[in-house]
Coordinates of C-alpha atoms in Angstrom, one line a residue:
X24 CA 14.6 -1.7 26.7
X25 CA 11.0 -0.6 26.9
X26 CA 8.3 -2.5 25.1
X27 CA 5.0 -0.6 24.4
X28 CA 2.1 -3.1 24.6
X29 CA -1.6 -2.9 23.9
X30 CA -3.3 -2.4 27.3
X31 CA -6.3 -4.5 26.2
X32 CA -4.6 -7.4 24.4
X33 CA -1.1 -7.4 25.8
X34 CA 0.3 -7.4 22.3
X35 CA 3.6 -5.7 21.4
X36 CA 3.1 -2.6 19.2
X37 CA 6.6 -1.1 19.2
X38 CA 9.7 -0.5 21.4
X39 CA 11.8 2.4 22.5
X40 CA 14.4 2.1 19.8
X41 CA 12.6 4.6 17.7
X42 CA 12.1 8.4 17.9
X43 CA 8.9 8.8 20.0
X44 CA 7.0 12.0 20.8
X45 CA 3.6 12.9 22.2
X46 CA 1.1 14.8 20.0
X47 CA -2.4 16.3 20.6
X48 CA -1.7 17.0 24.2
X49 CA -0.5 13.5 24.9
X50 CA -3.5 11.7 23.3
X51 CA -1.4 10.2 20.6
X52 CA 2.2 8.8 20.5
X53 CA 4.0 9.5 17.2
X54 CA 6.7 6.9 16.4
X55 CA 9.1 7.6 13.6
X56 CA 10.7 4.7 11.7
X57 CA 12.4 4.1 8.4
X58 CA 12.1 1.9 5.3
X59 CA 14.5 -1.1 5.7
X60 CA 15.4 -4.0 3.5
X61 CA 16.4 -7.2 5.2
X62 CA 18.4 -10.0 3.6
X63 CA 19.9 -13.0 5.1
X64 CA 23.5 -14.0 4.6
X65 CA 24.3 -16.3 1.8
X66 CA 26.4 -19.1 3.3
X67 CA 27.9 -21.9 1.4
X68 CA 30.5 -24.6 2.0
X69 CA 33.0 -22.9 -0.4
X70 CA 33.0 -19.8 1.8
X71 CA 33.7 -21.7 5.0
X72 CA 36.4 -24.2 3.8
X73 CA 34.2 -27.0 2.3
X74 CA 34.8 -28.5 -1.1
X75 CA 31.4 -29.0 -2.7
X76 CA 32.8 -31.0 -5.6
X77 CA 34.3 -33.5 -3.2
X78 CA 31.3 -33.9 -0.9
X79 CA 28.0 -35.5 -1.6
X80 CA 25.9 -32.7 -0.2
X81 CA 26.9 -29.0 0.1
X82 CA 25.1 -27.0 2.8
X83 CA 23.9 -23.8 1.3
X84 CA 21.6 -21.1 2.7
X85 CA 20.2 -18.3 0.6
X86 CA 17.6 -15.7 1.6
X87 CA 15.2 -13.4 -0.2
X88 CA 15.0 -9.8 0.7
X89 CA 12.0 -8.3 2.7
X90 CA 11.4 -4.5 2.5
X91 CA 9.0 -2.5 4.7
X92 CA 8.7 -0.1 7.6
X93 CA 10.9 -1.2 10.5
X94 CA 8.2 -0.6 13.1
X95 CA 5.9 -3.0 11.3
X96 CA 8.4 -5.7 10.6
X97 CA 10.1 -5.7 14.0
X98 CA 6.8 -6.1 15.9
X99 CA 5.1 -8.2 13.2
X100 CA 2.2 -5.8 12.9
X101 CA -0.6 -6.9 10.5
X102 CA -2.3 -4.7 8.0
X103 CA -6.1 -4.3 8.1
X104 CA -8.5 -1.9 6.3
X105 CA -11.4 0.4 7.1
X106 CA -13.7 2.7 5.3
X107 CA -14.5 5.9 7.2
X108 CA -17.8 4.6 8.6
X109 CA -16.3 1.3 9.9
X110 CA -13.4 3.2 11.4
X111 CA -15.8 5.4 13.4
X112 CA -17.6 2.3 14.7
X113 CA -14.2 0.7 15.7
X114 CA -13.0 3.9 17.5
X115 CA -16.2 4.2 19.4
X116 CA -16.1 0.6 20.6
X117 CA -12.3 0.8 21.3
X118 CA -12.4 4.0 23.3
X119 CA -15.4 2.6 25.3
X120 CA -13.5 -0.6 26.1
X121 CA -10.3 1.4 26.9
X122 CA -12.3 3.6 29.3
X123 CA -13.6 0.6 31.2
X124 CA -10.0 -0.8 31.5
X125 CA -8.5 2.5 32.6
X126 CA -11.1 2.7 35.4
X127 CA -9.4 -0.5 36.8
X128 CA -5.8 0.4 36.2
X129 CA -5.4 4.2 35.9
X130 CA -8.5 6.2 36.8
X131 CA -6.7 9.6 36.3
X132 CA -6.5 9.0 32.6
X133 CA -10.3 8.4 32.2
X134 CA -11.1 12.1 32.3
X135 CA -8.4 13.0 29.8
X136 CA -9.6 10.3 27.5
X137 CA -13.1 11.5 27.6
X138 CA -12.2 15.2 27.1
X139 CA -9.7 14.8 24.4
X140 CA -11.0 11.8 22.5
X141 CA -13.6 13.5 20.2
X142 CA -11.4 16.3 18.9
X143 CA -8.4 14.1 18.3
X144 CA -10.4 11.4 16.4
X145 CA -12.0 14.1 14.2
X146 CA -8.5 15.3 13.2
X147 CA -7.7 11.7 12.1
X148 CA -11.0 11.5 10.1
X149 CA -10.2 14.7 8.3
X150 CA -7.1 13.1 6.7
X151 CA -8.5 9.6 6.7
X152 CA -7.6 8.6 3.2
X153 CA -3.9 9.0 3.7
X154 CA -3.5 6.5 6.5
X155 CA -2.9 2.7 6.4
X156 CA -4.0 0.7 9.4
X157 CA -2.1 -2.0 11.4
X158 CA -3.1 -4.3 14.3
X159 CA -1.0 -6.5 16.6
X160 CA 0.5 -9.8 15.5
X161 CA -2.6 -11.8 16.6
X162 CA -5.0 -9.5 14.7
X163 CA -7.3 -9.2 17.7
X164 CA -10.3 -7.1 16.6
X165 CA -10.7 -5.6 20.1
X166 CA -7.1 -4.4 20.1
X167 CA -5.4 -1.1 19.2
X168 CA -5.0 -0.1 15.6
X169 CA -1.9 1.9 14.6
X170 CA -2.0 4.4 11.8
X171 CA 0.8 4.6 9.2
X172 CA 1.6 7.9 7.4
X173 CA 4.7 9.5 5.7
X174 CA 6.4 12.9 6.3
X175 CA 6.3 15.6 3.6
X176 CA 9.4 14.1 2.0
X177 CA 7.2 11.0 1.2
X178 CA 10.1 8.8 2.4
X179 CA 10.1 8.9 6.2
X180 CA 7.4 6.7 7.7
X181 CA 5.8 7.3 11.1
X182 CA 3.0 5.7 13.0
X183 CA 0.3 7.0 15.4
X184 CA -0.8 5.1 18.4
X185 CA -3.4 5.8 21.2
X186 CA -1.1 6.8 24.1
X187 CA -3.6 6.0 26.8
X188 CA -4.1 2.5 25.4
X189 CA -0.4 1.5 25.8
X190 CA 1.4 0.0 28.8
X191 CA 5.2 0.0 29.1
X192 CA 7.1 -3.2 30.0
X193 CA 10.7 -3.0 30.9
X194 CA 13.0 -5.8 29.7
X195 CA 16.6 -6.4 30.7
X196 CA 18.2 -6.9 27.3
X197 CA 21.6 -7.9 28.8
X198 CA 20.2 -11.2 29.9
X199 CA 19.2 -12.1 26.3
X200 CA 16.0 -13.7 27.6
X201 CA 13.3 -13.7 25.0
X202 CA 9.7 -14.6 25.7
X203 CA 8.3 -16.4 22.7
X204 CA 4.6 -15.8 22.3
X205 CA 4.2 -17.1 18.7
X206 CA 5.1 -20.3 17.0
X207 CA 6.5 -18.2 14.1
X208 CA 9.0 -16.5 16.5
X209 CA 10.2 -19.8 17.9
X210 CA 10.7 -21.1 14.4
X211 CA 12.7 -18.1 13.4
X212 CA 15.0 -18.5 16.5
X213 CA 15.6 -22.2 15.8
X214 CA 16.3 -21.5 12.1
X215 CA 18.9 -18.9 13.3
X216 CA 20.5 -21.4 15.6
X217 CA 20.6 -24.1 12.8
X218 CA 22.3 -21.7 10.4
X219 CA 25.0 -21.0 13.0
X220 CA 25.3 -24.7 13.6
X221 CA 26.3 -25.1 9.9
X222 CA 28.8 -22.3 10.2
X223 CA 30.4 -24.0 13.2
X224 CA 30.6 -27.3 11.2
X225 CA 32.3 -25.4 8.4
X226 CA 34.8 -23.9 10.9
X227 CA 35.4 -27.4 12.1
X228 CA 36.4 -28.5 8.6
X229 CA 38.6 -25.5 8.2
X230 CA 40.5 -26.5 11.4
X231 CA 41.3 -29.8 9.7
X232 CA 40.7 -31.9 12.7
X233 CA 42.3 -29.5 15.2
X234 CA 39.0 -28.9 16.9
X235 CA 38.9 -30.8 20.2
X236 CA 36.4 -33.5 21.0
X237 CA 34.5 -31.3 23.3
X238 CA 33.5 -28.9 20.5
X239 CA 32.5 -31.8 18.3
X240 CA 30.4 -33.2 21.0
X241 CA 28.7 -29.8 21.6
X242 CA 27.9 -29.6 17.9
X243 CA 26.4 -33.0 17.8
X244 CA 24.3 -32.2 20.9
X245 CA 23.0 -29.0 19.4
X246 CA 22.0 -30.7 16.2
X247 CA 20.3 -33.5 18.2
X248 CA 18.3 -31.0 20.4
X249 CA 17.2 -29.1 17.3
X250 CA 15.9 -32.2 15.7
X251 CA 14.0 -33.2 18.9
X252 CA 12.4 -29.8 19.2
X253 CA 11.1 -29.7 15.6
X254 CA 12.8 -31.8 12.9
X255 CA 10.8 -30.0 10.1
X256 CA 12.9 -26.8 10.8
X257 CA 16.0 -28.6 9.4
X258 CA 14.3 -29.1 6.0
X259 CA 13.0 -26.5 3.5
X260 CA 9.3 -25.9 3.8
X261 CA 7.6 -27.1 0.6
X262 CA 3.9 -27.3 1.5
X263 CA 1.3 -26.7 4.1
X264 CA 0.1 -30.3 4.4
X265 CA 1.0 -30.3 8.1
X266 CA 0.6 -26.7 9.4
X267 CA 2.0 -26.1 12.9
X268 CA -0.6 -23.5 13.7
X269 CA -3.9 -22.1 12.4
X270 CA -2.2 -19.0 10.8
X271 CA 0.0 -18.8 7.7
X272 CA 2.4 -16.1 6.9
X273 CA 3.0 -15.2 3.2
X274 CA 5.7 -13.0 1.7
X275 CA 4.2 -11.3 -1.3
X276 CA 6.7 -9.1 -3.1
X277 CA 8.6 -8.4 0.1
X278 CA 5.5 -7.6 2.2
X279 CA 4.6 -10.0 5.0
X280 CA 0.9 -11.0 5.4
X281 CA -0.5 -13.3 8.1
X282 CA -3.9 -14.8 7.7
X283 CA -5.8 -17.7 9.2
X284 CA -5.8 -20.8 7.1
X285 CA -9.6 -20.8 6.8
X286 CA -9.4 -17.4 5.2
X287 CA -7.0 -18.6 2.4
X288 CA -9.1 -21.7 1.6
X289 CA -12.4 -20.0 1.2
X290 CA -12.4 -20.1 -2.6
X291 CA -11.9 -23.6 -3.9
X292 CA -9.6 -23.9 -6.9
X293 CA -7.8 -20.6 -6.2
X294 CA -4.0 -20.5 -6.0
X295 CA -4.1 -19.6 -2.3
X296 CA -6.4 -22.5 -1.5
X297 CA -4.1 -24.9 -3.3
X298 CA -1.1 -23.5 -1.4
X299 CA -2.8 -23.6 2.0
X300 CA -4.2 -27.1 1.5
X301 CA -0.9 -28.5 0.2
X302 CA -2.2 -29.2 -3.2
X303 CA 0.5 -27.0 -4.8
X304 CA 4.1 -27.2 -3.5
X305 CA 5.8 -24.0 -2.5
X306 CA 8.4 -23.1 -5.1
X307 CA 10.2 -20.3 -3.2
X308 CA 10.6 -19.4 0.4
X309 CA 12.2 -16.3 2.1
X310 CA 14.9 -16.4 4.8
X311 CA 12.3 -17.1 7.5
X312 CA 10.8 -20.1 5.7
X313 CA 7.7 -18.2 4.6
X314 CA 6.3 -19.0 1.1
X315 CA 7.4 -16.2 -1.3
X316 CA 5.0 -15.1 -4.1
X317 CA 6.6 -12.8 -6.6
X318 CA 3.6 -10.5 -7.1
X319 CA 2.7 -6.9 -6.1
X320 CA 2.9 -6.6 -2.3
X321 CA 0.8 -3.5 -1.5
X322 CA -2.1 -4.5 -3.7
X323 CA -2.3 -7.9 -2.1
X324 CA -3.9 -6.4 1.0
X325 CA -7.0 -5.7 -1.0
X326 CA -7.1 -9.4 -2.1
X327 CA -6.7 -10.6 1.5
X328 CA -9.3 -8.2 2.8
X329 CA -11.7 -9.5 0.2
X330 CA -11.1 -13.1 1.4
X331 CA -11.6 -12.0 5.0
X332 CA -14.9 -10.1 4.6
X333 CA -16.3 -11.2 1.3
X334 CA -16.8 -7.6 0.3
X335 CA -14.6 -5.4 -2.0
X336 CA -13.8 -2.2 -0.1
X337 CA -11.6 0.2 -2.0
X338 CA -10.8 3.9 -1.4
X339 CA -12.9 6.3 -3.5
X340 CA -9.7 7.5 -5.2
X341 CA -8.3 4.1 -5.9
X342 CA -6.4 4.2 -9.2
X343 CA -4.9 0.7 -9.5
X344 CA -8.0 -1.1 -10.7
X345 CA -6.3 -2.7 -13.7
X346 CA -3.4 -3.9 -11.5
X347 CA -5.8 -5.4 -8.9
X348 CA -7.8 -7.1 -11.6
X349 CA -4.6 -8.8 -12.9
X350 CA -3.7 -9.9 -9.4
X351 CA -7.2 -11.4 -8.9
X352 CA -6.8 -13.3 -12.2
X353 CA -3.4 -14.5 -11.1
X354 CA -4.8 -15.9 -7.9
X355 CA -7.8 -17.4 -9.8
X356 CA -10.4 -15.4 -7.8
X357 CA -13.1 -15.1 -10.3
X358 CA -15.6 -13.7 -7.8
X359 CA -13.2 -10.9 -7.0
X360 CA -12.9 -10.0 -10.7
X361 CA -16.7 -9.8 -10.9
X362 CA -16.8 -7.7 -7.7
X363 CA -14.3 -5.3 -9.3
X364 CA -16.5 -4.8 -12.4
X365 CA -19.4 -4.1 -10.1
X366 CA -17.3 -1.6 -8.1
X367 CA -16.3 0.3 -11.2
X368 CA -19.8 0.6 -12.4
X369 CA -20.9 2.0 -9.1
X370 CA -18.1 4.4 -9.0
X371 CA -18.8 5.6 -12.6
X372 CA -22.5 6.1 -11.6
X373 CA -21.5 8.3 -8.7
X374 CA -19.4 10.6 -10.8
X375 CA -20.9 14.1 -11.5
X376 CA -21.6 14.8 -15.1
X377 CA -19.1 17.1 -16.9
X378 CA -20.2 19.9 -19.1
X379 CA -18.2 21.3 -22.1
X380 CA -19.0 24.5 -24.0
X381 CA -17.2 26.0 -27.0
X382 CA -18.2 29.4 -28.2
X383 CA -16.8 31.2 -31.2
X384 CA -17.0 34.9 -31.3
X385 CA -16.1 36.6 -34.5
X386 CA -14.8 39.5 -32.5
X387 CA -10.9 39.3 -32.6
X388 CA -10.7 40.4 -28.9
X389 CA -12.9 37.5 -27.8
X390 CA -12.0 34.7 -30.2
X391 CA -12.7 31.1 -29.2
X392 CA -13.7 30.3 -25.6
X393 CA -13.6 26.7 -24.2
X394 CA -15.2 26.0 -20.8
X395 CA -15.3 22.6 -19.1
X396 CA -16.4 21.7 -15.6
X397 CA -13.6 19.0 -15.6
X398 CA -10.2 20.8 -15.4
X399 CA -8.5 17.6 -16.7
X400 CA -10.1 18.1 -20.1
X401 CA -8.8 21.7 -20.3
X402 CA -5.3 20.3 -19.6
X403 CA -5.7 17.9 -22.5
X404 CA -6.6 20.8 -24.9
X405 CA -3.6 22.8 -23.7
X406 CA -1.3 19.8 -24.3
X407 CA -2.8 19.3 -27.8
X408 CA -2.3 22.9 -28.8
X409 CA 1.4 22.5 -28.0
X410 CA 1.6 19.4 -30.2
X411 CA -0.2 20.8 -33.3
X412 CA 1.3 24.3 -33.2
X413 CA 3.0 25.4 -36.4
X414 CA 5.7 27.0 -34.2
X415 CA 7.6 25.2 -31.5
X416 CA 6.1 26.0 -28.0
X417 CA 7.8 25.1 -24.7
X418 CA 4.4 25.1 -23.1
X419 CA 0.9 26.4 -23.2
X420 CA 0.9 30.3 -23.7
X421 CA -0.2 32.0 -20.5
X422 CA -2.0 34.7 -22.3
X423 CA -4.8 32.2 -23.3
X424 CA -5.3 31.0 -19.7
X425 CA -8.3 32.3 -17.8
X426 CA -8.8 29.7 -15.1
X427 CA -8.5 26.0 -14.5
X428 CA -11.8 25.6 -16.2
X429 CA -11.6 28.2 -19.0
X430 CA -9.2 28.9 -21.9
X431 CA -9.9 31.7 -24.3
X432 CA -8.0 31.9 -27.6
X433 CA -7.9 35.5 -28.7
X434 CA -5.8 37.3 -31.4
X435 CA -7.0 35.7 -34.6
X436 CA -5.9 37.2 -37.9
X437 CA -8.0 36.6 -41.0
X438 CA -6.2 35.5 -44.1
X439 CA -6.9 33.5 -47.2
X440 CA -6.5 30.0 -45.5
X441 CA -8.9 31.3 -42.8
X442 CA -8.6 32.8 -39.3
X443 CA -5.1 32.1 -37.9
X444 CA -4.3 32.1 -34.2
X445 CA -1.2 34.0 -33.3
X446 CA 0.6 35.1 -30.1
X447 CA 0.0 38.8 -29.3
X448 CA 3.6 39.9 -28.7
X449 CA 5.4 38.6 -31.8
X450 CA 2.5 37.4 -34.0
X451 CA 3.9 33.8 -34.0
X452 CA 1.6 31.6 -36.1
X453 CA 0.2 28.7 -34.1
X454 CA -2.7 27.2 -36.0
X455 CA -5.9 27.9 -37.9
X456 CA -9.2 28.4 -36.1
X457 CA -10.8 25.4 -37.9
X458 CA -7.9 23.2 -36.8
X459 CA -8.2 24.3 -33.2
X460 CA -11.9 23.7 -33.1
X461 CA -11.7 20.3 -34.8
X462 CA -9.0 19.1 -32.4
X463 CA -11.0 20.2 -29.4
X464 CA -14.1 18.4 -30.7
X465 CA -12.1 15.2 -31.4
X466 CA -10.7 15.3 -27.9
X467 CA -14.2 15.7 -26.5
X468 CA -15.6 12.7 -28.4
X469 CA -12.6 10.5 -27.5
X470 CA -13.0 11.5 -23.9
X471 CA -16.6 10.2 -23.8
X472 CA -18.4 13.6 -24.2
X473 CA -21.7 13.6 -26.2
X474 CA -22.8 16.5 -28.4
X475 CA -26.1 17.9 -27.3
X476 CA -26.2 21.0 -29.6
X477 CA -28.6 20.9 -32.5
X478 CA -26.5 21.7 -35.6
X479 CA -27.7 23.9 -38.5
X480 CA -26.9 21.9 -41.6
X481 CA -27.0 25.0 -43.7
X482 CA -23.8 26.2 -42.0
X483 CA -21.7 23.2 -43.2
X484 CA -19.4 21.3 -40.9
X485 CA -19.4 21.2 -37.1
X486 CA -16.5 23.6 -36.9
X487 CA -18.6 26.3 -38.5
X488 CA -21.0 26.3 -35.6
X489 CA -20.8 29.4 -33.3
X490 CA -21.6 27.3 -30.2
X491 CA -21.2 23.7 -29.3
X492 CA -22.3 22.0 -26.1
X493 CA -21.2 18.6 -24.8
X494 CA -22.0 16.5 -21.7
X495 CA -20.4 13.4 -20.2

C-alpha cells in the first residue's frame, strides 16, 4: 500500500486504494471516492450463546452510523473554511513554503511549481464557491489543504490535492503493522480488540466448558493487558472530566469534527462548553466512543469555525440562515445569533435595488407589459397567472414570454365586464385586465417593492393607471 503524505507536515492525506489521476499537467492529483455509511456490529449475549435473563450483566455493544466521504473518514481529514481572499493568502504562503522544501528534496520540481502554480490556482479561484476544504488530522495551518467537489451527477465525490506537495510512503500491509500517531487511533484499536474479546468469551460459553485452559488463560491475559493500557476504554465514555488529550472529536449528525478543547470552552454557559468541561454528561456515543449530537452535521462547521475565529464567515450565496440560527440557539451561542443578524443586515445592504415597471397600452397588440430587473419576480407573476386563470393551464403560455425580465400580455378583448385576456390561438379566456394588474401589484407589495409613481386620483383605483413604477 502507498500512503500519500503532506511533504511539509508528514500527515496522511489519502492512500492508493482510490482512483487517482493527474490533472493540470500534473500540478494536481484528483482522487475519486464515494459516500459511505459505517455502522458497527450489534453484538449481544443472546447472539453468542449467553442467557441475559440468567446472568447479572449482559455484555452488549451497539453503534451509531457515520456517513461521509471515504477519503475524509479513512484519513481523518478535518474540515476548515476560507473566503476567497484568505484562500489566496494561504496558497501564496503554502506554495512559498513548498518551494523552499522542494529545493532541499526535489529541485527538479521547483521550476514546474513556479511555472504552473499561477494558472492552476486561478482555475480553482474561478469555481471557488463550489469547494469545501480539508486539512490533515492535526489541522496544522502550515500544511496542505485538500479541496472537495462532486461530479456532475452530484453523487460521486472527488478531492484535489497539490501533487508537488505530496510524498509517497510504501507500507507492507501483509505484516499488519500499524504506526499509531494519534491517541484517538490507539483508542479505536483497543476498543476493537475489546469487542472481539467479548465475542471470544461468548464463544467460550457456547462451548460449554469444552474450551481448554490455554484459551481461558489467553482471554484473561488479554483482558488484563487492556485494563493496564487504559482501563477507561472498557467503560462507556460519559464525560470529558479527564480528557486524554487536548483535542476532542464530536460526531454531529454523522459528521466527525475534531477541535481543541480550548475552542469548545470559549463561550461560558454554552452546551459545548458544558460538554467539554464535564458539566453535562454525554448521553450518546458512536461506535468509536465519540460523543454523538443529533443535530445538522454540515451546518455545524459554521458553528465550529465561529468558535475558532470569533468571526462569522459565510458564503455570499448561503441560504440556510434560518437553520444556522436554530443551531446556534440550540448550542446556546447568543453571540453567534447576534452575529447572524448583523451578517443578514450587511448582505441585504449589498443587494442591488430591483426596479419594476407596469405599462398598460390600450392597443390590443401591445396590451400589458411587466418589466422587472429581478427575474425571480417575473417567475412569481407567471405562477400566479396559472393559479388565477379561469381556464386550466398546464403552465405559463409561451406567447406572453419576451425574456427572463419581461412578460407582455397581448390579445385583450373588450367586453361588458372589461378587457379580457385570451390566448390567441383558441381565444381561451384567462382573466380580466383589472384582475391581472391587481394581482401583479399585490405580489409587488408583498415582495417588498415600494410604489414610486404619483397616482392621479381622478382616474380612480391603482389598476386604472397607465403606468406604475416600483423599487425595492
